[in-house]
Amino acid sequence: MKTAEQTWRNVSLPTDQRVAALLAQMTLEEKAAQLGSYWIRPEEESHDSEANVAPMADTFGAGPSFETAIKNGLGHITRAFGTVPVDPAQGRERLAELQEQVMAANRFGIPAIAHEECLTGFTALGATCYPASIAWGASFNPELIEAMAARIGADMKKLGVHQGLSPVLDVVRDYRWGRVEETIGEDPHLVGELAVAYVKGLQGAGVSATLKHFAGYAASQAGRNHAPVFIGPRALEDTVFPPFERAVREAKVASVMNSYADIDGEAPAASRRLLTEVLRERWGFTGTVVADYWAVSFLHSMHEIAESDDAAGLLALTAGMDVELPETISFANLAEAVRAGRLDQDILDTAVSRVLTQKIDAGLLDSEYTPRADWQGDDVELDSAENREHARRMAEESIILLRNEQILPLQNPARVAVIGPSATQPRTHLGCYSFTNHVYSRFAEQDDYGVEMKSILQALQESAALAGSHIEYVRAVDFTDLDDSGIAQAVEAAKVAEVAVVTVGDLAGLFGRGTSGEGCDVVDLKLPGRQAELVEAVLDTGTPTVLVLVTGRPYSLGQFAQRAAGIIQCFMPGVEGATALAGVLTGEVNPSGKLPVQIPDHVGGQPGTYLMPKLGWHSDGISNLDPRPLFPFGYGISYTSFKVSSLQLSQREISTEGTVEISATVTNTGDRSGAEALQLYLSDEFSQVVRPRRWLAGFAKVQLEAGESKRVSFRVHADRTSFTGLAGRRIVEPGKFTATVGSSSEDLSLQSSFEIVGRVREVGEGRVMDTPVSII
């Protein structure tokens, strides 16, 4: 035992050798324990559906005590900070004590991996809440996202957390889905670029990232959470998979989480095809696959493909699942299953090896490890001035100006009517996985957010640019309450104002406790509650109106757009959102955000995205319904103006393995500095399968002073034109391709073409998926 321990504790030896030495000493029970988890949930809330922070948490009764659960070791400690409000210093101490109990309970002294949510910031009391993921997409700025993730990781490390259950890489397919706010957008290239940035940032800080939800979750039928998914293999390969594949191959992500929704009858938690053949054998993933909360048990209770929880556990483990979260239910009897011949021991050993490898990589099996050694110094400040500055910049770069009829920026109007529920509710700036909305709102007083935040009204009142303005506020309506009696007061305030600023949108929550968020799906894309009626009434006064949307999904604006003097879209801009928005309204900030999803014209929404083939677009004589959006993907204007010119291609012909340089000049033709997100799209003139009208092939956010020009070059490999052909294999097909460059998917001022020549090439694994950009 001493020799073996010297081996697996020896940091100078290869990881696989250390793992093998430890594995050889473990009993079946000790091995199985490494694949389980424990969630210390407040006893009084265990059967309260109103308190759920995970789906159906109230239906799972209390399991064994912590002491019993850890007697042979433990794989994960679930959400020590993100379940109830915990003072960071006290929570860190408590987690260390739990780890010491875990280590003392097993004869090897192996600690658990502590995991937490961290999508919009570390989900802990007092931590900075950054903009929601959909706002990351709006920034079109991977560098910002990587720096944010590094800050989140550093704060998690302060408290001894090893793994973050982020980012969400689901590509938006239906705007009605409640979790649109958690996604990065509707284009796989945009999602993939920012996903790689996030994973690199978080893991660079020493915290394992977790991709979710693999796969197809966002394509649930009718946009309903957990609903079945009916999409074909081509949509999976060409739209759903790419962001996950890039994060695996390029960012070397440490963990992946399964999707709840079944794909054409196949449950991902039990899918060997997804969890082993695609993820590991094709893409080379070597990390751990962790279950979305209770997803293994759902194989029995919801999908009904297993006759019992134990059977569900065997299905999942055999498919390639490594860790059951958030509690050990279906993995509880794995040792017995091996002894009874129902489970091959090699399958168990393989999963345990992956978990032990992750623990070694995190330093948890080093001889000098102690739980308090996890702490990065004595600092437990989770909302530093530097975090705040970065959150503000992210908010500023994510705010999208959609319409401006010479009303913005506001030039110290005499009377301003600020109207609507978003103006005085800072929680609307935060996503459903922020600590404030996810946990704290159930415990705190109405005006206590657990972290300092300003309201939009307060930020406007404090703005120097509006110091001479009289600002009158009328709430008028709530987010969901159907009482519209306050609209009359709003109308009166608007009538006597020089300008009306109407703030409407979402208040995120969980499982129906909000208008956006997990389990908060909608039947159509009309603004929630009576907010649409409020906007109509104010517009009818004739007072110049700026419509401000603070939302987690796009809503239909077709009935308002032509009458609004200005429209601003904010996608849950985080704790500094009010300051950023006030800056945009008053001109202190020049907006540079772009739409990561489209803004629908009508409330039906389509509900498809811009990645539509010709038959999915408007065609006279085919349908009376026009699916075109009001504002397209990639759209967003500025307080300055930009011109794109001098499109050049390095060559007109390339081979099926060749590369073409596509370049253009961007010039700031206005009178103030600003940033433009230049976008490159490709179109396939003819192909053996139906393809989208165009797809985003590259983008670059370019900062320019007034009058300044920069040359942007995109290096496009032939692989970036590849697709899944009729035979079900990825190919590069010879033919003519159109390259268009501009400011959105429909505002493309320049176009040229190139031809791929030669024979059809079947593309093997490891294709080129990025588009390198240079700016000079």
mmCIF file of C-alpha atoms in Angstrom, residues 78-319:
data_model
loop_
_atom_site.group_PDB
_atom_site.id
_atom_site.type_symbol
_atom_site.label_atom_id
_atom_site.label_comp_id
_atom_site.label_asym_id
_atom_site.label_seq_id
_atom_site.Cartn_x
_atom_site.Cartn_y
_atom_site.Cartn_z
ATOM 1 C CA THR A 78 -22.824 19.964 -5.498
ATOM 2 C CA ARG A 79 -23.319 23.710 -5.242
ATOM 3 C CA ALA A 80 -21.952 24.582 -1.828
ATOM 4 C CA PHE A 81 -22.431 28.286 -2.632
ATOM 5 C CA GLY A 82 -25.288 28.383 -5.136
ATOM 6 C CA THR A 83 -28.092 26.715 -3.196
ATOM 7 C CA VAL A 84 -28.796 29.213 -0.405
ATOM 8 C CA PRO A 85 -27.203 32.565 0.452
ATOM 9 C CA VAL A 86 -23.856 31.881 2.117
ATOM 10 C CA ASP A 87 -21.340 34.465 3.241
ATOM 11 C CA PRO A 88 -18.266 33.804 1.026
ATOM 12 C CA ALA A 89 -15.806 33.525 3.922
ATOM 13 C CA GLN A 90 -18.094 31.261 5.921
ATOM 14 C CA GLY A 91 -18.969 29.243 2.839
ATOM 15 C CA ARG A 92 -15.331 28.702 2.010
ATOM 16 C CA GLU A 93 -14.683 27.453 5.513
ATOM 17 C CA ARG A 94 -17.730 25.194 5.373
ATOM 18 C CA LEU A 95 -16.648 23.710 2.037
ATOM 19 C CA ALA A 96 -13.192 23.020 3.460
ATOM 20 C CA GLU A 97 -14.804 21.230 6.402
ATOM 21 C CA LEU A 98 -16.918 19.130 4.054
ATOM 22 C CA GLN A 99 -13.826 18.231 2.064
ATOM 23 C CA GLU A 100 -12.012 17.229 5.235
ATOM 24 C CA GLN A 101 -14.924 14.926 6.084
ATOM 25 C CA VAL A 102 -14.815 13.385 2.611
ATOM 26 C CA MET A 103 -11.052 12.817 2.876
ATOM 27 C CA ALA A 104 -11.282 11.350 6.355
ATOM 28 C CA ALA A 105 -14.090 8.994 5.364
ATOM 29 C CA ASN A 106 -12.183 7.164 2.632
ATOM 30 C CA ARG A 107 -8.951 5.330 3.225
ATOM 31 C CA PHE A 108 -7.115 7.093 0.399
ATOM 32 C CA GLY A 109 -7.946 10.609 1.567
ATOM 33 C CA ILE A 110 -9.386 11.550 -1.859
ATOM 34 C CA PRO A 111 -11.325 14.840 -1.817
ATOM 35 C CA ALA A 112 -14.343 15.653 -3.991
ATOM 36 C CA ILE A 113 -14.600 17.999 -6.921
ATOM 37 C CA ALA A 114 -16.642 21.029 -5.877
ATOM 38 C CA HIS A 115 -18.748 22.335 -8.756
ATOM 39 C CA GLU A 116 -20.863 25.439 -9.199
ATOM 40 C CA GLU A 117 -22.835 27.302 -11.834
ATOM 41 C CA CYS A 118 -20.966 30.211 -13.396
ATOM 42 C CA LEU A 119 -22.738 31.242 -16.584
ATOM 43 C CA THR A 120 -23.115 34.946 -15.828
ATOM 44 C CA GLY A 121 -20.618 34.978 -13.010
ATOM 45 C CA PHE A 122 -19.861 32.757 -10.045
ATOM 46 C CA THR A 123 -23.279 31.828 -8.647
ATOM 47 C CA ALA A 124 -22.503 32.904 -5.108
ATOM 48 C CA LEU A 125 -23.653 35.646 -2.783
ATOM 49 C CA GLY A 126 -21.932 38.933 -3.528
ATOM 50 C CA ALA A 127 -20.261 37.847 -6.783
ATOM 51 C CA THR A 128 -20.248 40.075 -9.857
ATOM 52 C CA CYS A 129 -23.157 39.276 -12.179
ATOM 53 C CA TYR A 130 -21.971 39.795 -15.750
ATOM 54 C CA PRO A 131 -24.269 40.152 -18.770
ATOM 55 C CA ALA A 132 -26.220 37.076 -19.822
ATOM 56 C CA SER A 133 -24.757 34.808 -22.503
ATOM 57 C CA ILE A 134 -27.026 36.221 -25.187
ATOM 58 C CA ALA A 135 -25.354 39.573 -24.491
ATOM 59 C CA TRP A 136 -21.930 37.978 -25.041
ATOM 60 C CA GLY A 137 -23.111 37.149 -28.530
ATOM 61 C CA ALA A 138 -24.277 40.731 -29.007
ATOM 62 C CA SER A 139 -20.783 42.001 -28.203
ATOM 63 C CA PHE A 140 -19.216 40.051 -31.098
ATOM 64 C CA ASN A 141 -16.013 40.298 -29.026
ATOM 65 C CA PRO A 142 -14.281 37.039 -28.014
ATOM 66 C CA GLU A 143 -11.515 38.856 -26.118
ATOM 67 C CA LEU A 144 -14.070 40.356 -23.735
ATOM 68 C CA ILE A 145 -15.584 36.941 -23.088
ATOM 69 C CA GLU A 146 -12.250 35.264 -22.398
ATOM 70 C CA ALA A 147 -11.284 38.003 -19.939
ATOM 71 C CA MET A 148 -14.674 37.730 -18.184
ATOM 72 C CA ALA A 149 -14.341 33.964 -17.839
ATOM 73 C CA ALA A 150 -10.834 34.362 -16.406
ATOM 74 C CA ARG A 151 -12.237 36.711 -13.755
ATOM 75 C CA ILE A 152 -15.045 34.295 -12.941
ATOM 76 C CA GLY A 153 -12.562 31.444 -12.621
ATOM 77 C CA ALA A 154 -10.262 33.441 -10.370
ATOM 78 C CA ASP A 155 -13.153 34.217 -8.013
ATOM 79 C CA MET A 156 -14.217 30.567 -7.923
ATOM 80 C CA LYS A 157 -10.666 29.509 -7.097
ATOM 81 C CA LYS A 158 -10.660 31.884 -4.124
ATOM 82 C CA LEU A 159 -13.348 29.757 -2.495
ATOM 83 C CA GLY A 160 -12.110 26.282 -3.424
ATOM 84 C CA VAL A 161 -14.390 25.510 -6.381
ATOM 85 C CA HIS A 162 -12.914 23.252 -9.073
ATOM 86 C CA GLN A 163 -15.506 22.979 -11.827
ATOM 87 C CA GLY A 164 -17.971 25.386 -13.415
ATOM 88 C CA LEU A 165 -21.122 24.157 -15.151
ATOM 89 C CA SER A 166 -20.747 26.543 -18.088
ATOM 90 C CA PRO A 167 -20.845 27.581 -20.910
ATOM 91 C CA VAL A 168 -24.126 26.824 -22.712
ATOM 92 C CA LEU A 169 -23.390 26.050 -26.371
ATOM 93 C CA ASP A 170 -26.919 25.354 -27.580
ATOM 94 C CA VAL A 171 -27.517 27.166 -30.871
ATOM 95 C CA VAL A 172 -30.868 28.994 -30.801
ATOM 96 C CA ARG A 173 -33.496 27.328 -32.951
ATOM 97 C CA ASP A 174 -36.758 28.719 -31.544
ATOM 98 C CA TYR A 175 -37.055 32.123 -29.856
ATOM 99 C CA ARG A 176 -39.940 30.917 -27.695
ATOM 100 C CA TRP A 177 -37.624 28.675 -25.675
ATOM 101 C CA GLY A 178 -37.073 30.089 -22.194
ATOM 102 C CA ARG A 179 -33.343 29.400 -22.191
ATOM 103 C CA VAL A 180 -32.569 31.612 -25.193
ATOM 104 C CA GLU A 181 -31.018 34.039 -22.683
ATOM 105 C CA GLU A 182 -28.473 31.362 -21.702
ATOM 106 C CA THR A 183 -27.337 30.836 -25.274
ATOM 107 C CA ILE A 184 -24.805 32.883 -27.235
ATOM 108 C CA GLY A 185 -27.000 33.175 -30.322
ATOM 109 C CA GLU A 186 -28.359 31.490 -33.409
ATOM 110 C CA ASP A 187 -25.201 31.074 -35.471
ATOM 111 C CA PRO A 188 -22.803 28.163 -34.815
ATOM 112 C CA HIS A 189 -19.699 30.125 -35.842
ATOM 113 C CA LEU A 190 -20.484 32.992 -33.455
ATOM 114 C CA VAL A 191 -21.312 30.535 -30.670
ATOM 115 C CA GLY A 192 -18.162 28.530 -31.367
ATOM 116 C CA GLU A 193 -15.825 31.529 -31.363
ATOM 117 C CA LEU A 194 -17.131 32.818 -28.034
ATOM 118 C CA ALA A 195 -17.331 29.316 -26.552
ATOM 119 C CA VAL A 196 -13.636 28.721 -27.208
ATOM 120 C CA ALA A 197 -12.869 32.090 -25.621
ATOM 121 C CA TYR A 198 -14.926 31.326 -22.498
ATOM 122 C CA VAL A 199 -13.419 27.862 -21.994
ATOM 123 C CA LYS A 200 -9.884 29.183 -22.392
ATOM 124 C CA GLY A 201 -10.566 31.958 -19.893
ATOM 125 C CA LEU A 202 -12.157 29.776 -17.225
ATOM 126 C CA GLN A 203 -9.685 26.908 -17.524
ATOM 127 C CA GLY A 204 -6.769 29.310 -17.737
ATOM 128 C CA ALA A 205 -7.779 30.393 -14.236
ATOM 129 C CA GLY A 206 -7.662 26.790 -13.024
ATOM 130 C CA VAL A 207 -11.383 25.902 -13.110
ATOM 131 C CA SER A 208 -12.737 23.135 -15.340
ATOM 132 C CA ALA A 209 -15.365 24.306 -17.822
ATOM 133 C CA THR A 210 -18.404 22.171 -18.692
ATOM 134 C CA LEU A 211 -20.056 22.346 -22.107
ATOM 135 C CA LYS A 212 -23.808 22.027 -22.081
ATOM 136 C CA HIS A 213 -26.166 20.742 -23.184
ATOM 137 C CA PHE A 214 -24.899 17.976 -25.475
ATOM 138 C CA ALA A 215 -26.837 17.856 -27.708
ATOM 139 C CA GLY A 216 -29.888 19.305 -29.450
ATOM 140 C CA TYR A 217 -31.541 20.771 -26.361
ATOM 141 C CA ALA A 218 -32.428 24.128 -27.950
ATOM 142 C CA ALA A 219 -34.342 22.443 -30.772
ATOM 143 C CA SER A 220 -37.073 21.154 -28.473
ATOM 144 C CA GLN A 221 -40.501 20.973 -30.057
ATOM 145 C CA ALA A 222 -42.433 24.264 -29.895
ATOM 146 C CA GLY A 223 -39.691 25.810 -27.764
ATOM 147 C CA ARG A 224 -40.840 23.926 -24.680
ATOM 148 C CA ASN A 225 -38.266 22.978 -22.056
ATOM 149 C CA HIS A 226 -37.353 19.256 -22.058
ATOM 150 C CA ALA A 227 -39.631 18.606 -25.025
ATOM 151 C CA PRO A 228 -38.653 16.034 -27.654
ATOM 152 C CA VAL A 229 -36.314 17.078 -30.459
ATOM 153 C CA PHE A 230 -37.111 16.122 -34.038
ATOM 154 C CA ILE A 231 -34.148 17.100 -36.180
ATOM 155 C CA GLY A 232 -32.169 15.091 -38.651
ATOM 156 C CA PRO A 233 -28.505 14.096 -38.610
ATOM 157 C CA ARG A 234 -27.555 16.886 -41.032
ATOM 158 C CA ALA A 235 -28.881 19.591 -38.691
ATOM 159 C CA LEU A 236 -27.003 17.973 -35.824
ATOM 160 C CA GLU A 237 -23.734 17.772 -37.725
ATOM 161 C CA ASP A 238 -23.855 21.164 -39.426
ATOM 162 C CA THR A 239 -25.577 23.393 -36.857
ATOM 163 C CA VAL A 240 -25.765 21.786 -33.411
ATOM 164 C CA PHE A 241 -22.412 20.016 -33.095
ATOM 165 C CA PRO A 242 -19.865 22.606 -34.334
ATOM 166 C CA PRO A 243 -19.582 24.791 -31.198
ATOM 167 C CA PHE A 244 -19.125 21.689 -29.022
ATOM 168 C CA GLU A 245 -16.546 20.228 -31.380
ATOM 169 C CA ARG A 246 -14.555 23.462 -31.444
ATOM 170 C CA ALA A 247 -14.527 23.738 -27.660
ATOM 171 C CA VAL A 248 -13.319 20.139 -27.419
ATOM 172 C CA ARG A 249 -10.656 20.336 -30.116
ATOM 173 C CA GLU A 250 -9.451 23.934 -29.807
ATOM 174 C CA ALA A 251 -10.011 24.776 -26.136
ATOM 175 C CA LYS A 252 -9.457 21.271 -24.687
ATOM 176 C CA VAL A 253 -12.496 21.542 -22.457
ATOM 177 C CA ALA A 254 -12.392 19.380 -19.324
ATOM 178 C CA SER A 255 -16.037 18.341 -19.048
ATOM 179 C CA VAL A 256 -19.277 17.972 -20.997
ATOM 180 C CA MET A 257 -22.868 17.746 -19.751
ATOM 181 C CA ASN A 258 -25.656 15.882 -21.532
ATOM 182 C CA SER A 259 -28.935 17.295 -22.823
ATOM 183 C CA TYR A 260 -32.261 16.416 -21.221
ATOM 184 C CA ALA A 261 -34.300 16.350 -24.439
ATOM 185 C CA ASP A 262 -34.450 13.176 -26.489
ATOM 186 C CA ILE A 263 -33.376 13.350 -30.144
ATOM 187 C CA ASP A 264 -35.747 11.367 -32.355
ATOM 188 C CA GLY A 265 -36.370 9.026 -29.439
ATOM 189 C CA GLU A 266 -32.741 8.736 -28.310
ATOM 190 C CA ALA A 267 -32.007 10.106 -24.835
ATOM 191 C CA PRO A 268 -28.539 11.730 -24.785
ATOM 192 C CA ALA A 269 -27.839 10.515 -21.237
ATOM 193 C CA ALA A 270 -28.031 6.952 -22.567
ATOM 194 C CA SER A 271 -26.588 7.591 -26.025
ATOM 195 C CA ARG A 272 -23.351 5.779 -26.720
ATOM 196 C CA ARG A 273 -23.441 7.400 -30.156
ATOM 197 C CA LEU A 274 -23.250 10.884 -28.656
ATOM 198 C CA LEU A 275 -21.231 10.379 -25.478
ATOM 199 C CA THR A 276 -18.679 7.924 -26.831
ATOM 200 C CA GLU A 277 -18.679 7.665 -30.616
ATOM 201 C CA VAL A 278 -19.041 11.367 -31.419
ATOM 202 C CA LEU A 279 -17.526 13.004 -28.369
ATOM 203 C CA ARG A 280 -14.592 10.680 -27.674
ATOM 204 C CA GLU A 281 -13.907 8.546 -30.725
ATOM 205 C CA ARG A 282 -14.444 11.241 -33.336
ATOM 206 C CA TRP A 283 -13.450 14.431 -31.530
ATOM 207 C CA GLY A 284 -10.852 13.070 -29.127
ATOM 208 C CA PHE A 285 -12.486 14.282 -25.910
ATOM 209 C CA THR A 286 -10.630 12.933 -22.867
ATOM 210 C CA GLY A 287 -12.421 14.629 -19.982
ATOM 211 C CA THR A 288 -15.441 13.712 -17.883
ATOM 212 C CA VAL A 289 -19.065 13.557 -18.950
ATOM 213 C CA VAL A 290 -21.322 14.730 -16.134
ATOM 214 C CA ALA A 291 -25.079 14.297 -15.992
ATOM 215 C CA ASP A 292 -27.400 17.240 -16.088
ATOM 216 C CA TYR A 293 -29.222 17.212 -12.778
ATOM 217 C CA TRP A 294 -31.213 13.970 -12.421
ATOM 218 C CA ALA A 295 -30.850 13.242 -16.137
ATOM 219 C CA VAL A 296 -29.804 9.662 -15.334
ATOM 220 C CA SER A 297 -32.883 9.083 -13.186
ATOM 221 C CA PHE A 298 -34.997 10.664 -15.919
ATOM 222 C CA LEU A 299 -34.126 7.689 -18.138
ATOM 223 C CA HIS A 300 -36.451 5.759 -15.859
ATOM 224 C CA SER A 301 -38.994 8.336 -14.704
ATOM 225 C CA MET A 302 -39.349 10.590 -17.767
ATOM 226 C CA HIS A 303 -37.932 8.920 -20.884
ATOM 227 C CA GLU A 304 -39.111 5.497 -19.687
ATOM 228 C CA ILE A 305 -36.327 3.583 -21.416
ATOM 229 C CA ALA A 306 -35.127 1.982 -18.171
ATOM 230 C CA GLU A 307 -37.265 -0.111 -15.836
ATOM 231 C CA SER A 308 -35.649 1.213 -12.673
ATOM 232 C CA ASP A 309 -33.157 3.759 -11.401
ATOM 233 C CA ASP A 310 -30.479 1.078 -11.221
ATOM 234 C CA ALA A 311 -31.144 0.108 -14.822
ATOM 235 C CA ALA A 312 -30.931 3.774 -15.800
ATOM 236 C CA GLY A 313 -27.538 4.006 -14.168
ATOM 237 C CA LEU A 314 -26.226 1.037 -16.133
ATOM 238 C CA LEU A 315 -27.544 2.487 -19.395
ATOM 239 C CA ALA A 316 -25.894 5.858 -18.770
ATOM 240 C CA LEU A 317 -22.552 4.503 -17.568
ATOM 241 C CA THR A 318 -22.311 2.080 -20.487
ATOM 242 C CA ALA A 319 -23.099 4.904 -22.919
#
